[in-house]
Short mmCIF file of C-alpha atoms in Angstrom, two decimals:
data_model
loop_
_atom_site.label_atom_id
_atom_site.label_comp_id
_atom_site.label_asym_id
_atom_site.label_seq_id
_atom_site.Cartn_x
_atom_site.Cartn_y
_atom_site.Cartn_z
CA MET A 1 0.00 0.00 0.00
CA ARG A 2 2.88 2.36 0.78
CA MET A 3 4.34 1.80 -2.69
CA VAL A 4 1.05 2.73 -4.33
CA ILE A 5 0.91 6.00 -2.39
CA MET A 6 4.50 6.81 -3.34
CA LEU A 7 3.74 6.18 -7.03
CA LEU A 8 0.65 8.39 -6.91
CA ILE A 9 2.44 11.37 -5.36
CA PRO A 10 4.53 12.33 -8.46
CA ALA A 11 1.43 12.07 -10.67
CA LEU A 12 -0.51 14.26 -8.22
CA LEU A 13 2.29 16.80 -8.13
CA LEU A 14 2.40 16.87 -11.97
CA THR A 15 -1.35 17.49 -12.09
CA LEU A 16 -1.10 20.31 -9.53
CA VAL A 17 1.77 21.91 -11.51
CA SER A 18 -0.26 21.66 -14.74
CA LEU A 19 -3.28 23.27 -13.12
CA SER A 20 -1.10 25.96 -11.65
CA ALA A 21 0.42 26.66 -15.07
CA ALA A 22 -3.05 26.85 -16.60
CA ASP A 23 -4.15 29.32 -13.90
CA ASN A 24 -1.11 31.46 -14.60
CA LEU A 25 -1.90 31.32 -18.37
CA ASP A 26 -5.45 32.51 -17.71
CA THR A 27 -4.11 35.31 -15.52
CA SER A 28 -1.53 36.41 -18.04
CA TYR A 29 -3.84 36.14 -21.10
CA PRO A 30 -7.42 36.82 -19.96
CA ASP A 31 -8.69 37.26 -23.57
CA LEU A 32 -7.50 33.82 -24.76
CA GLU A 33 -10.33 31.80 -26.31
CA HIS A 34 -10.29 28.31 -24.80
CA SER A 35 -12.48 26.82 -27.54
CA ARG A 36 -10.32 27.97 -30.47
CA THR A 37 -9.49 25.16 -32.98
CA ILE A 38 -6.16 25.22 -34.74
CA TYR A 39 -6.10 23.76 -38.29
CA VAL A 40 -2.82 22.48 -39.72
CA THR A 41 -2.69 22.52 -43.53
CA GLU A 42 -0.18 20.24 -45.20
CA ASN A 43 2.12 21.64 -47.87
CA VAL A 44 0.11 20.55 -50.92
CA PRO A 45 1.36 21.56 -54.38
CA ARG A 46 -0.35 24.60 -55.82
CA LEU A 47 0.64 23.68 -59.37
CA SER A 48 0.26 20.37 -61.18
CA VAL A 49 0.14 19.07 -64.75
CA THR A 50 -1.78 16.07 -66.03
CA SER A 51 -2.20 14.20 -69.29
CA GLU A 52 -5.47 12.61 -70.38
CA GLN A 53 -3.43 10.00 -72.30
CA SER A 54 -0.21 8.30 -71.25
CA MET A 55 0.46 7.27 -74.87
CA VAL A 56 -0.40 8.74 -78.27
CA VAL A 57 -0.14 6.63 -81.44
CA SER A 58 0.65 8.10 -84.85
CA ARG A 59 2.70 7.23 -87.95
CA ARG A 60 5.63 8.58 -89.91
CA GLY A 61 4.50 11.59 -91.95
CA GLY A 62 1.49 12.15 -89.71
CA ASN A 63 0.71 14.53 -86.85
CA ALA A 64 0.27 13.97 -83.12
CA THR A 65 -0.87 15.99 -80.11
CA LEU A 66 0.74 15.14 -76.78
CA PRO A 67 -1.75 16.27 -74.11
CA CYS A 68 -0.63 18.34 -71.12
CA SER A 69 -3.06 20.27 -68.95
CA ILE A 70 -2.09 22.82 -66.28
CA GLN A 71 -3.93 22.82 -62.95
CA ARG A 72 -3.12 26.00 -61.06
CA ASP A 73 -4.25 26.98 -57.56
CA GLN A 74 -6.43 30.10 -57.61
CA SER A 75 -4.35 31.54 -54.76
CA LEU A 76 -1.42 31.93 -57.16
CA ALA A 77 -1.20 35.37 -58.68
CA PRO A 78 -1.27 35.63 -62.48
CA ASN A 79 2.23 35.12 -63.83
CA ARG A 80 3.16 36.13 -67.36
CA LYS A 81 6.57 34.53 -66.81
CA MET A 82 5.14 31.04 -66.35
CA ARG A 83 7.35 28.77 -68.48
CA ILE A 84 6.30 25.70 -70.46
CA LYS A 85 9.05 23.36 -71.57
CA TRP A 86 8.91 20.12 -73.56
CA THR A 87 11.87 17.72 -73.70
CA LYS A 88 12.39 14.24 -75.16
CA LEU A 89 13.87 11.53 -72.95
CA THR A 90 16.61 9.40 -74.48
CA SER A 91 15.97 5.64 -74.61
CA ASP A 92 18.32 5.07 -71.66
CA PHE A 93 16.67 7.94 -69.70
CA LEU A 94 20.08 9.47 -69.01
CA LYS A 95 19.54 12.68 -70.98
CA GLU A 96 16.82 15.05 -72.11
CA VAL A 97 16.73 16.65 -75.55
CA ASP A 98 15.15 20.10 -75.82
CA VAL A 99 12.05 20.14 -78.02
CA PHE A 100 10.08 23.33 -77.34
CA ALA A 101 9.94 26.16 -74.80
CA ALA A 102 7.45 28.99 -74.31
CA MET A 103 7.13 31.93 -71.93
CA ASP A 104 4.41 34.47 -72.59
CA TYR A 105 4.83 35.50 -76.23
CA HIS A 106 8.32 34.02 -76.53
CA LYS A 107 8.38 30.60 -78.20
CA ARG A 108 11.24 28.45 -79.49
CA SER A 109 11.64 25.00 -81.05
CA TYR A 110 14.94 23.12 -81.09
CA GLY A 111 17.05 20.89 -83.33
CA SER A 112 15.23 18.47 -85.61
CA PHE A 113 11.91 19.68 -84.13
CA HIS A 114 12.41 23.23 -85.41
CA GLY A 115 9.38 24.33 -87.38
CA ARG A 116 7.49 21.10 -86.64
CA VAL A 117 6.24 21.69 -83.09
CA ARG A 118 3.92 24.19 -81.44
CA LEU A 119 1.60 24.50 -78.45
CA ARG A 120 -2.04 23.72 -79.14
CA GLY A 121 -3.06 26.51 -76.75
CA SER A 122 -6.80 25.81 -76.85
CA SER A 123 -7.06 27.53 -73.43
CA PRO A 124 -4.75 29.29 -70.95
CA THR A 125 -4.27 25.94 -69.16
CA ASP A 126 -3.53 23.91 -72.31
CA ALA A 127 0.19 23.11 -72.67
CA SER A 128 -0.31 20.27 -75.18
CA LEU A 129 2.39 19.84 -77.83
CA VAL A 130 1.49 19.40 -81.50
CA ILE A 131 4.09 17.59 -83.63
CA SER A 132 3.71 17.60 -87.42
CA ASP A 133 5.48 15.71 -90.22
CA ILE A 134 6.49 12.97 -87.79
CA VAL A 135 9.75 11.13 -88.47
CA LEU A 136 10.95 7.78 -87.10
CA GLU A 137 13.24 9.47 -84.59
CA ASP A 138 10.26 11.22 -82.96
CA TYR A 139 9.23 7.93 -81.32
CA GLY A 140 9.77 7.92 -77.55
CA ARG A 141 8.83 9.60 -74.29
CA TYR A 142 8.31 13.33 -73.84
CA LYS A 143 8.24 15.39 -70.66
CA CYS A 144 5.94 18.38 -70.22
CA GLU A 145 7.30 20.71 -67.54
CA VAL A 146 5.59 23.85 -66.23
CA ILE A 147 7.54 26.32 -64.08
CA ASP A 148 5.56 29.01 -62.26
CA GLY A 149 7.77 30.98 -59.91
CA LEU A 150 8.85 28.53 -57.20
CA GLU A 151 6.30 25.95 -58.31
CA ASP A 152 7.35 23.20 -60.76
CA ALA A 153 5.35 20.24 -62.12
CA THR A 154 5.93 17.60 -64.81
CA VAL A 155 4.18 14.78 -66.65
CA VAL A 156 5.51 12.24 -69.20
CA VAL A 157 3.69 11.24 -72.42
CA ALA A 158 4.81 8.52 -74.86
CA LEU A 159 4.61 8.84 -78.64
CA ASP A 160 4.25 5.46 -80.33
CA LEU A 161 4.33 4.83 -84.08
CA GLU A 162 2.52 2.31 -86.23
CA GLY A 163 5.18 0.21 -87.91
CA VAL A 164 7.11 -3.03 -88.12
CA VAL A 165 10.19 -4.49 -86.44
CA PHE A 166 12.55 -6.60 -88.53
CA PRO A 167 15.85 -8.37 -87.82
CA TYR A 168 18.77 -7.24 -89.95
CA TYR A 169 22.39 -8.01 -90.75
CA PRO A 170 24.40 -6.76 -93.75
CA ARG A 171 26.39 -8.54 -96.45
CA LEU A 172 29.29 -8.99 -94.00
CA GLY A 173 27.26 -11.68 -92.25
CA ARG A 174 25.83 -12.22 -88.81
CA TYR A 175 27.23 -10.72 -85.62
CA ASN A 176 29.34 -8.08 -87.35
CA LEU A 177 27.76 -4.87 -86.03
CA ASN A 178 28.73 -2.87 -82.97
CA PHE A 179 26.03 -0.50 -81.72
CA HIS A 180 27.10 2.42 -83.90
CA ASP A 181 27.30 0.19 -86.98
CA ALA A 182 23.83 -1.08 -86.13
CA GLU A 183 22.43 2.45 -85.99
CA ARG A 184 23.94 3.20 -89.39
CA ALA A 185 22.71 -0.09 -90.89
CA CYS A 186 19.10 0.58 -89.86
CA ARG A 187 19.29 4.18 -91.07
CA GLU A 188 20.57 3.04 -94.48
CA GLN A 189 17.53 0.75 -94.78
CA ASP A 190 15.02 3.54 -93.96
CA ALA A 191 14.65 2.51 -90.33
CA THR A 192 15.87 3.15 -86.79
CA VAL A 193 17.12 0.78 -84.11
CA ALA A 194 14.04 -0.70 -82.42
CA SER A 195 13.25 -0.10 -78.76
CA LEU A 196 12.62 -2.79 -76.17
CA GLU A 197 8.92 -1.91 -76.19
CA GLN A 198 8.76 -2.22 -79.99
CA LEU A 199 10.50 -5.61 -79.94
CA HIS A 200 8.19 -6.80 -77.18
CA ALA A 201 5.14 -5.75 -79.22
CA ALA A 202 6.57 -7.55 -82.27
CA TRP A 203 7.13 -10.69 -80.17
CA ARG A 204 3.54 -10.56 -78.97
CA GLY A 205 2.59 -10.30 -82.64
CA GLY A 206 4.45 -13.53 -83.41
CA LEU A 207 8.03 -12.49 -84.20
CA ASP A 208 10.38 -15.43 -83.57
CA TRP A 209 14.08 -14.95 -84.31
CA CYS A 210 16.99 -16.94 -82.95
CA ASN A 211 19.76 -14.38 -83.48
CA ALA A 212 20.57 -11.69 -80.92
CA GLY A 213 20.35 -8.07 -81.98
CA TRP A 214 20.96 -4.58 -80.63
CA LEU A 215 18.12 -2.46 -79.26
CA SER A 216 18.09 1.32 -78.88
CA ASP A 217 18.87 1.24 -75.14
CA GLY A 218 22.16 -0.60 -75.79
CA SER A 219 20.84 -3.98 -74.70
CA VAL A 220 20.97 -7.15 -76.82
CA ARG A 221 17.98 -9.51 -77.03
CA TYR A 222 16.07 -11.87 -79.30
CA PRO A 223 12.38 -12.94 -79.39
CA ILE A 224 11.31 -16.57 -79.09
CA THR A 225 7.71 -17.73 -79.49
CA SER A 226 8.56 -21.42 -80.04
CA PRO A 227 11.26 -22.55 -77.56
CA ARG A 228 13.81 -24.96 -79.04
CA GLU A 229 17.28 -26.24 -78.25
CA PRO A 230 19.42 -23.82 -80.30
CA CYS A 231 17.47 -20.83 -78.93
CA GLY A 232 17.78 -21.02 -75.17
CA GLY A 233 16.44 -24.57 -74.76
CA LYS A 234 13.18 -26.30 -75.64
CA ASN A 235 12.06 -26.43 -72.00
CA THR A 236 12.19 -22.67 -71.53
CA VAL A 237 9.18 -20.38 -71.73
CA PRO A 238 8.53 -18.09 -74.72
CA GLY A 239 9.75 -14.53 -74.32
CA LEU A 240 12.56 -12.10 -75.01
CA ARG A 241 15.96 -13.67 -74.34
CA SER A 242 18.37 -11.06 -72.98
CA TYR A 243 22.13 -10.62 -73.02
CA GLY A 244 21.75 -7.41 -71.01
CA LEU A 245 23.56 -4.16 -71.74
CA ARG A 246 26.64 -4.68 -73.91
CA ASP A 247 29.73 -2.66 -74.83
CA LYS A 248 28.57 -0.42 -77.68
CA ASP A 249 32.03 -0.18 -79.21
CA LYS A 250 33.45 -3.68 -78.77
CA ASN A 251 30.58 -6.16 -78.84
CA GLN A 252 29.13 -7.24 -82.20
CA TYR A 253 25.66 -8.59 -82.94
CA ASP A 254 22.85 -8.22 -85.47
CA VAL A 255 20.23 -5.49 -84.99
CA PHE A 256 16.47 -5.17 -84.75
CA CYS A 257 15.27 -2.25 -86.86
CA PHE A 258 11.94 -0.42 -86.82
CA THR A 259 10.23 1.39 -89.67
CA SER A 260 6.84 2.96 -90.30
CA HIS A 261 4.65 4.23 -93.14
CA TYR A 262 6.39 5.98 -96.04
CA GLN A 263 5.44 8.58 -98.60
CA GLY A 264 5.61 6.73 -101.91
CA SER A 265 5.20 3.25 -103.37
CA VAL A 266 7.14 -0.02 -103.49
CA TYR A 267 6.67 -2.10 -106.61
CA TYR A 268 8.18 -4.97 -108.57
CA LEU A 269 9.51 -3.61 -111.85
CA ILE A 270 8.22 -5.47 -114.86
CA HIS A 271 11.25 -5.99 -117.10
CA PRO A 272 11.77 -8.30 -120.10
CA THR A 273 14.91 -9.90 -118.59
CA LYS A 274 16.44 -10.69 -115.23
CA LEU A 275 19.09 -8.24 -114.08
CA THR A 276 22.40 -7.92 -112.30
CA TYR A 277 22.44 -5.53 -109.38
CA ASP A 278 23.81 -2.60 -111.41
CA GLU A 279 21.34 -3.26 -114.22
CA ALA A 280 18.54 -3.32 -111.64
CA ARG A 281 19.66 0.00 -110.19
CA ARG A 282 19.72 1.64 -113.62
CA ALA A 283 16.32 0.18 -114.51
CA CYS A 284 14.72 1.71 -111.39
CA GLU A 285 16.37 5.07 -112.10
CA LYS A 286 15.11 4.98 -115.70
CA ASN A 287 11.64 4.44 -114.23
CA GLY A 288 11.99 7.56 -112.08
CA ALA A 289 12.63 5.57 -108.92
CA GLN A 290 15.40 3.93 -106.90
CA VAL A 291 16.04 0.41 -105.67
CA ALA A 292 13.81 -0.17 -102.64
CA LYS A 293 15.36 -0.48 -99.19
CA VAL A 294 14.77 -3.37 -96.82
CA GLY A 295 12.73 -1.22 -94.43
CA GLN A 296 10.50 -0.04 -97.27
CA MET A 297 9.77 -3.62 -98.29
CA TYR A 298 8.93 -4.61 -94.70
CA ALA A 299 6.61 -1.61 -94.37
CA ALA A 300 4.87 -2.44 -97.66
CA TRP A 301 4.45 -6.05 -96.55
CA LYS A 302 3.32 -5.48 -92.96
CA LEU A 303 1.37 -2.23 -93.23
CA LEU A 304 -0.04 -2.49 -96.75
CA GLY A 305 -0.26 -6.25 -97.24
CA TYR A 306 2.09 -6.26 -100.24
CA ASP A 307 2.41 -9.75 -101.74
CA ARG A 308 4.67 -10.79 -104.59
CA CYS A 309 6.19 -14.23 -105.19
CA ASP A 310 9.22 -13.01 -107.17
CA GLY A 311 12.68 -12.61 -105.69
CA GLY A 312 14.14 -9.18 -106.40
CA TRP A 313 17.15 -7.03 -105.63
CA LEU A 314 16.99 -4.54 -102.79
CA ALA A 315 19.30 -1.58 -102.13
CA ASP A 316 21.61 -3.44 -99.72
CA GLY A 317 22.37 -6.11 -102.36
CA SER A 318 20.08 -8.70 -100.83
CA VAL A 319 17.32 -10.56 -102.66
CA ARG A 320 13.93 -10.80 -100.94
CA TYR A 321 10.22 -11.03 -101.68
CA PRO A 322 7.11 -10.24 -99.59
CA ILE A 323 4.42 -12.85 -98.91
CA SER A 324 1.29 -11.81 -97.05
CA ARG A 325 -0.78 -14.79 -98.34
CA PRO A 326 1.17 -18.01 -97.63
CA ARG A 327 0.89 -20.60 -100.40
CA ALA A 328 2.80 -23.46 -102.02
CA ARG A 329 6.22 -22.42 -103.39
CA CYS A 330 5.70 -18.95 -101.85
CA SER A 331 6.32 -19.30 -98.11
CA PRO A 332 3.74 -22.06 -97.48
CA ASP A 333 3.90 -21.89 -93.67
CA GLU A 334 3.83 -18.19 -92.78
CA ALA A 335 3.40 -14.64 -93.98
CA ALA A 336 6.88 -13.16 -94.14
CA VAL A 337 9.46 -11.27 -96.12
CA ARG A 338 11.45 -14.17 -97.56
CA PHE A 339 15.22 -13.79 -97.73
CA SER A 340 17.37 -15.37 -100.44
CA GLY A 341 20.71 -14.06 -99.18
CA PHE A 342 23.28 -11.73 -100.72
CA PRO A 343 24.01 -13.08 -104.22
CA ASP A 344 26.95 -12.07 -106.39
CA LYS A 345 26.00 -8.61 -107.67
CA LYS A 346 27.85 -8.96 -110.98
CA HIS A 347 26.76 -12.39 -112.14
CA LYS A 348 23.47 -13.38 -110.49
CA LEU A 349 20.26 -12.35 -112.23
CA TYR A 350 17.00 -11.39 -110.52
CA GLY A 351 14.13 -8.98 -110.77
CA VAL A 352 14.12 -5.75 -108.76
CA TYR A 353 11.88 -3.93 -106.31
CA CYS A 354 11.79 -0.16 -106.83
CA PHE A 355 10.65 2.67 -104.59
CA LYS A 356 9.15 5.85 -106.02
CA ALA A 357 8.77 8.72 -103.57
CA ARG A 358 5.60 10.80 -103.53
CA HIS A 359 6.30 14.53 -103.32
#
């Protein structure tokens, strides 16, 4: 019982001190309102930007609007120096490329986007970016950033393109391209190096290829829909096989290229005789065209359903033909661009596929 009393004494003393302090407070501040409620407001952002779409799909040669809407707290004073800035994220997300900037009446577009981008500006809160005459390199992720005094907000929007992914290696043979060679090889065939997302979409669409190739982020992968021993093992699951990030200068592989719609037409040139490569080139030029590139044939096949069961020269010195309707003697098992290799340009005779640009 004594211990209980001893424990209660400090608590009693603390209560008496608290009451005494309260009495002193009342004496010192007689006008203090005891029922006053204090509200604590958290530091919520007074500026934000949103996008009604996380991805916009377009095509080469077309237009696209990347949505970005400004939500501004009414407590913020009007600011004519509010800045809108659009940048493009590189495929490895390590850098940002300037696209467009605007502040009041001052507007500027940058680099390859010069003259092709503008703000839609349908309202004072509309920071959406309009891109016209889209090129393959426009594919990717874009960041809309709004800076209003000390307030700063961003949102990311992806621009996807309708197109086709195709595996590629040059006359030198397989596994002869470092990353920079791969970029050049795709560019020469009217394409760009495919992204991981583009290869994944192609795999979901049925692309199966047992040779590893570069992707735009510097990784090396290959798509397998039908697991088998030479391609990672027959007991593995379908998917994208990965070698991870590789040395862009030293390591050599094939490449996966991506291309989209084009302005023009691909056609098989009707000619009385078969041709060497140089004869084929001259025949296309005489017809007001040029020898078609590999990317142009893939685009004609995949996007336009082009079908022709005649092997013909292409610009890289390969011989191929597009089959969209499988049949006997013309790719009986699958729709594909059939590949006959890189024949001797001076002695082997074939037809030719030409490309005529539309101006």
